[in-house]
Every structure is written in C-alpha cells, then in structure tokens.
GROMACS .gro file of N, CA and C in nm:
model
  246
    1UNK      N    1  -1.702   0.236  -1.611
    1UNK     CA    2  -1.618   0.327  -1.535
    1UNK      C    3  -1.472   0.305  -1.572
    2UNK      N    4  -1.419   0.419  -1.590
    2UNK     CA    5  -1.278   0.401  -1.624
    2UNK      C    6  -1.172   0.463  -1.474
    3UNK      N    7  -1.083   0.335  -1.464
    3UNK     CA    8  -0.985   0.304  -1.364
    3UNK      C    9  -0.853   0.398  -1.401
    4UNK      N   10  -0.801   0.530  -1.309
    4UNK     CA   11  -0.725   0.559  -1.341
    4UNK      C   12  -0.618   0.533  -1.285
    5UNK      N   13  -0.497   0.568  -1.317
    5UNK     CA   14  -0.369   0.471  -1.260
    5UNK      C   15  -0.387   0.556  -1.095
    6UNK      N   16  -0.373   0.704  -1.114
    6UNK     CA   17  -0.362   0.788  -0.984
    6UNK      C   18  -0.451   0.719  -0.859
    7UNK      N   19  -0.572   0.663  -0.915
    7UNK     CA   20  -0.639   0.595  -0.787
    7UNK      C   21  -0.572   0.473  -0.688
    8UNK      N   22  -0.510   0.400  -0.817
    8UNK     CA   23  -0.440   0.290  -0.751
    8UNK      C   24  -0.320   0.338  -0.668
    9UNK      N   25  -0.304   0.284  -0.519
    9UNK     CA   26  -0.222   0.343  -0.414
    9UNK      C   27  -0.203   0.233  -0.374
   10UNK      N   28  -0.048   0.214  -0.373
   10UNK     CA   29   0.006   0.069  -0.280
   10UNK      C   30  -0.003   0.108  -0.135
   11UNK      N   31  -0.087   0.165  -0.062
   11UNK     CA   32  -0.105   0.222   0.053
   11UNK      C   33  -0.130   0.091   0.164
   12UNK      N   34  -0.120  -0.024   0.114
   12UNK     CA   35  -0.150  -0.116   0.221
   12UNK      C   36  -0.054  -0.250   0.208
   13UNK      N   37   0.002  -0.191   0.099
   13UNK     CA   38   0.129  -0.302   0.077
   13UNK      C   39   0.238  -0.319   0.213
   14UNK      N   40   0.304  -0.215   0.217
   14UNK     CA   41   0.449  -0.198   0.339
   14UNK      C   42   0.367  -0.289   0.447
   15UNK      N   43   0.202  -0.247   0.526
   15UNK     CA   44   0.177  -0.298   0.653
   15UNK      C   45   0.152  -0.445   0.622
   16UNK      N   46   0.103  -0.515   0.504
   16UNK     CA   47   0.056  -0.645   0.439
   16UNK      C   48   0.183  -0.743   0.429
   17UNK      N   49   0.283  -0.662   0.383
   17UNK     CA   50   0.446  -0.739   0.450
   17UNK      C   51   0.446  -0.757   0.533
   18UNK      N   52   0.452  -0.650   0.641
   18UNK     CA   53   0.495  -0.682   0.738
   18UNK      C   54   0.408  -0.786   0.830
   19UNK      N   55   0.259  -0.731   0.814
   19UNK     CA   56   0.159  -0.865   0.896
   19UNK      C   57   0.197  -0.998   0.863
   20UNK      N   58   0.232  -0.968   0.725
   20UNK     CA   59   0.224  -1.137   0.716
   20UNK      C   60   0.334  -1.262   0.722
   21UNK      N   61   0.482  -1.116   0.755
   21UNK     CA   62   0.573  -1.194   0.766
   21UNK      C   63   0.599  -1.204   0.930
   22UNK      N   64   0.539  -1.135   1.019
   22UNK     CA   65   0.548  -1.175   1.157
   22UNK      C   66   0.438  -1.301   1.165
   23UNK      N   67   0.284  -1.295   1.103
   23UNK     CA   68   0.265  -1.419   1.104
   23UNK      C   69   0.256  -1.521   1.066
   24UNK      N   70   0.401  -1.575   1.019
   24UNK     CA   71   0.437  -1.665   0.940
   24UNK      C   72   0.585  -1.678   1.051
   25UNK      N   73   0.584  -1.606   1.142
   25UNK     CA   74   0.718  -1.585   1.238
   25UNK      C   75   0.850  -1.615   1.187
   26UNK      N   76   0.822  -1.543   1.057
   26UNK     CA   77   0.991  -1.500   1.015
   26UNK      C   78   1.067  -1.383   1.031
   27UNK      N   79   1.161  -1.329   1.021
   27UNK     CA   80   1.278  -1.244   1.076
   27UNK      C   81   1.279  -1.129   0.947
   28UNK      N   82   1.284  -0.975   0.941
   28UNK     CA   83   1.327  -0.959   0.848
   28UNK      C   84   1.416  -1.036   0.749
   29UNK      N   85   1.532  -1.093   0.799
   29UNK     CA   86   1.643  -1.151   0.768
   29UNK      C   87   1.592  -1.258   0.691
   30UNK      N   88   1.527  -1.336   0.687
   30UNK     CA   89   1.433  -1.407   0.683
   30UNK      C   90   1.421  -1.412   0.534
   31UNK      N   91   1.323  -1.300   0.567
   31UNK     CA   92   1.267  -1.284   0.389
   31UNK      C   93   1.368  -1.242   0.311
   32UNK      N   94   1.479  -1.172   0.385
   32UNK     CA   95   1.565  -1.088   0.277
   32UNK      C   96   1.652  -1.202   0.212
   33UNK      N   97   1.710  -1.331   0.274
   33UNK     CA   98   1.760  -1.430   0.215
   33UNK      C   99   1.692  -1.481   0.124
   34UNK      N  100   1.543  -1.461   0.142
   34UNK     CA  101   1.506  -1.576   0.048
   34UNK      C  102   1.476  -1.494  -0.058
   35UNK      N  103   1.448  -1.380  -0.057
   35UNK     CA  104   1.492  -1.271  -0.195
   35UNK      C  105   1.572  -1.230  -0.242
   36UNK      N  106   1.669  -1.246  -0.191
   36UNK     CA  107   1.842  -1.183  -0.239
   36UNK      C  108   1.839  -1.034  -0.209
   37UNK      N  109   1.806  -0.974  -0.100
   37UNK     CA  110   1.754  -0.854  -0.067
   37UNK      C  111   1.831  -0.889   0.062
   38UNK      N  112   1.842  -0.690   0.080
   38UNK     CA  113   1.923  -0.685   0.267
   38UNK      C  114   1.832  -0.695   0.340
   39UNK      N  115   1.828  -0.708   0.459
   39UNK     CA  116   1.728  -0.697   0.568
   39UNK      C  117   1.682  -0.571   0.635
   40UNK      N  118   1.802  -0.422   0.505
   40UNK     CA  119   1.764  -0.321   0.560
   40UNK      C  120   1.610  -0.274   0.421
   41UNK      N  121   1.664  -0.355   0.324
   41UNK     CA  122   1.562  -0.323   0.220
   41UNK      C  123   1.454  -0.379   0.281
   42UNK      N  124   1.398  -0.511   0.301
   42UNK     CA  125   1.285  -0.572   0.343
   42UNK      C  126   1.211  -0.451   0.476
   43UNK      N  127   1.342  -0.445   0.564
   43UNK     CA  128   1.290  -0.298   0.654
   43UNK      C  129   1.178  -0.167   0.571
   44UNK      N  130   1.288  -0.151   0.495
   44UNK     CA  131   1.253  -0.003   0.385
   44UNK      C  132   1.093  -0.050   0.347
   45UNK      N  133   1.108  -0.127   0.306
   45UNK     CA  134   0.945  -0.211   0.268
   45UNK      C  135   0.841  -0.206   0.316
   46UNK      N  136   0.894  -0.254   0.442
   46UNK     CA  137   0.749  -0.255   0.570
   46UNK      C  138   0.739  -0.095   0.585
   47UNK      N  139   0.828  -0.002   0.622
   47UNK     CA  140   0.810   0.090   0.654
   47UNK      C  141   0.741   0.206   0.526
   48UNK      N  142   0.732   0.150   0.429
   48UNK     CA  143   0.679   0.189   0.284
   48UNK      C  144   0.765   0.306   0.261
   49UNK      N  145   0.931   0.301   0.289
   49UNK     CA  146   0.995   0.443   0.223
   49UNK      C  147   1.069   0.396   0.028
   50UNK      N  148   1.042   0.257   0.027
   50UNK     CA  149   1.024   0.209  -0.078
   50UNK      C  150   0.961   0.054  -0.151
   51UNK      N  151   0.944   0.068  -0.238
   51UNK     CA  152   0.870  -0.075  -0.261
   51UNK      C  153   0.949  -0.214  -0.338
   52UNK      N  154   0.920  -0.310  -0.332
   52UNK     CA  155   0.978  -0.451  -0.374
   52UNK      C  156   0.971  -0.448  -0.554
   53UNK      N  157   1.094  -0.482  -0.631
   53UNK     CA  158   0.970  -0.476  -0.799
   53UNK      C  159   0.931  -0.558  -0.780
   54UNK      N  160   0.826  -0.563  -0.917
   54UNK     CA  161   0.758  -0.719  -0.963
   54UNK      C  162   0.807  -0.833  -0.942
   55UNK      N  163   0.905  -0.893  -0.940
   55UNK     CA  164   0.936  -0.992  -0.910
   55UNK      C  165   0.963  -1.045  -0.780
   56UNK      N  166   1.011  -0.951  -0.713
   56UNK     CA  167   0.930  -1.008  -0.556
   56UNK      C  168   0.846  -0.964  -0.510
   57UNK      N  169   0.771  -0.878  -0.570
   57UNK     CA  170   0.567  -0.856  -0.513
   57UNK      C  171   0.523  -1.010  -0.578
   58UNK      N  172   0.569  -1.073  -0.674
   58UNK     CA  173   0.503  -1.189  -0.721
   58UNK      C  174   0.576  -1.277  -0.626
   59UNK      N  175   0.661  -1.286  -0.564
   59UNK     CA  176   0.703  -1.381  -0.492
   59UNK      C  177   0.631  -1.381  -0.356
   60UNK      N  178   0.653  -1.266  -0.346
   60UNK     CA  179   0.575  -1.220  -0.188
   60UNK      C  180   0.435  -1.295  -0.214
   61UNK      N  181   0.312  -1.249  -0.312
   61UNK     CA  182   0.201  -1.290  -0.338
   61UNK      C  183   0.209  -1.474  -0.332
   62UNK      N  184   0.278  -1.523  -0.423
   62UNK     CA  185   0.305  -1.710  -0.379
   62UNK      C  186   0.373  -1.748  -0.329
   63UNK      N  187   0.440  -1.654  -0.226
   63UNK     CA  188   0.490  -1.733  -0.075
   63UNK      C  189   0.378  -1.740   0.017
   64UNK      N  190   0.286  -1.667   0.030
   64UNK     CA  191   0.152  -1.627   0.058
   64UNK      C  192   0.066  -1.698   0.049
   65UNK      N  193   0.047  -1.719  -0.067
   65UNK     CA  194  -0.044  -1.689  -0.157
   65UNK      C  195  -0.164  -1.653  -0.129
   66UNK      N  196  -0.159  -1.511  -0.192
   66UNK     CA  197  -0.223  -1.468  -0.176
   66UNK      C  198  -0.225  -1.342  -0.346
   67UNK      N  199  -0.320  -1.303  -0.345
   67UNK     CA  200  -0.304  -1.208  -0.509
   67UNK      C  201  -0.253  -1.106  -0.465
   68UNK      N  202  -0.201  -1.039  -0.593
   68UNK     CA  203  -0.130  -0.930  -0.573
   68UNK      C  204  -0.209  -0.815  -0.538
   69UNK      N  205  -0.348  -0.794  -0.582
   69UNK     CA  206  -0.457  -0.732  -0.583
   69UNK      C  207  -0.455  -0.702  -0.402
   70UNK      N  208  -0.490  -0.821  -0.331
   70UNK     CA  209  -0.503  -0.851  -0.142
   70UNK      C  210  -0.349  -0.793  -0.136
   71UNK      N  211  -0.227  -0.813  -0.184
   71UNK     CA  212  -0.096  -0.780  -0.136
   71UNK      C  213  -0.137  -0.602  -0.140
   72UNK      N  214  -0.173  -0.560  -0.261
   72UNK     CA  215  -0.184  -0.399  -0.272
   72UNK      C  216  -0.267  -0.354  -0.193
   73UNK      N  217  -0.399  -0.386  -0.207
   73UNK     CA  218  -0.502  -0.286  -0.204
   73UNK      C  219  -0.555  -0.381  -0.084
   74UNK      N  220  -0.537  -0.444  -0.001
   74UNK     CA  221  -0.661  -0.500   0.104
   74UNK      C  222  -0.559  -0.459   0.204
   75UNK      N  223  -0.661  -0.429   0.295
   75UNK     CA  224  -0.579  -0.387   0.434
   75UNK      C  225  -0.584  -0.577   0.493
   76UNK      N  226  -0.496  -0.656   0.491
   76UNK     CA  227  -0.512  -0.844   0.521
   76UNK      C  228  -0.538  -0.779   0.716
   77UNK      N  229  -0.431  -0.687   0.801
   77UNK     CA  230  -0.485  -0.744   0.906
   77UNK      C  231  -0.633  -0.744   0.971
   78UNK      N  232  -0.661  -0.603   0.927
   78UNK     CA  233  -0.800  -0.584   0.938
   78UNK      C  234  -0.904  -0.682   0.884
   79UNK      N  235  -0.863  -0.728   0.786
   79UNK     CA  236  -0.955  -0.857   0.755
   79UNK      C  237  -0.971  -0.972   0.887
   80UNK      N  238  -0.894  -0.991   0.904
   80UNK     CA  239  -0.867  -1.096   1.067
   80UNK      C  240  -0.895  -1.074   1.149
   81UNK      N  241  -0.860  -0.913   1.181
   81UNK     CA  242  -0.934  -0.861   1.286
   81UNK      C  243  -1.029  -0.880   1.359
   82UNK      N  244  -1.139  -0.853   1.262
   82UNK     CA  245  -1.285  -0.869   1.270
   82UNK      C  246  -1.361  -0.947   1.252
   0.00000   0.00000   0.00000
C-alpha cells in the first residue's frame, strides 16, 4: 500500500501539546522559554492555528519522550483515558 502525504494530518498534534504540557504542570510560558518561542506562539500551537518546525516537534517528542509518530497521529489523551 502506498502512503500518501494528503492522508497524513497533524490533526492531533495542537491537543497532544497541550495534554501533555498541563500534565507535566507547566505554563505556556514554560515551554516557550525553553524553546525560544513566545507564549503567544506555544498558544497558536495548542490551538492548532499554527504548527512548531522540526526542531521543536523533535524537542517536544524528547522532552516527552515520546515519537513523533504518538506526537502527530495518536490522540495521547484518549489513550489514558481508557
């Protein structure tokens, strides 16, 4: 089966920030220091009106750690959820 790019949807990224930086009980502000990012960008993020580049989706993923694959495509709270 061939994987086309159009399928792949960061559709679970913005809420996967945000779950995981409330449970880790840090502050927007928080993360945005430790990325060199504002705390209105880290906002923009969670709210998915834009996304982090590569280099802090890879940071995000091993502050985590967690893969970038679970950062994109896994809904993490629903995993816990249940």
């Amino acid at each position: 089966a061939v994987l086309h790019i159009g399928e792949i949807r960061m559709n679970y990224l913005a809420q996967n920030i945000r779950y995981l930086r409330m449970e880790a009980g840090l502050s927007q502000a928080d993360i945005a220091e430790m990325v060199c990012a504002s705390a209105g960008c880290v906002s923009n993020w969670e709210r998915g009106k834009n996304e982090p580049d590569l280099y802090t989706l890879i940071w995000f993923a091993k502050y985590y750690k967690r893969t970038l694959d679970e950062l994109i495509l896994t809904p993490l709270k629903e995993r816990t959820d249940g």
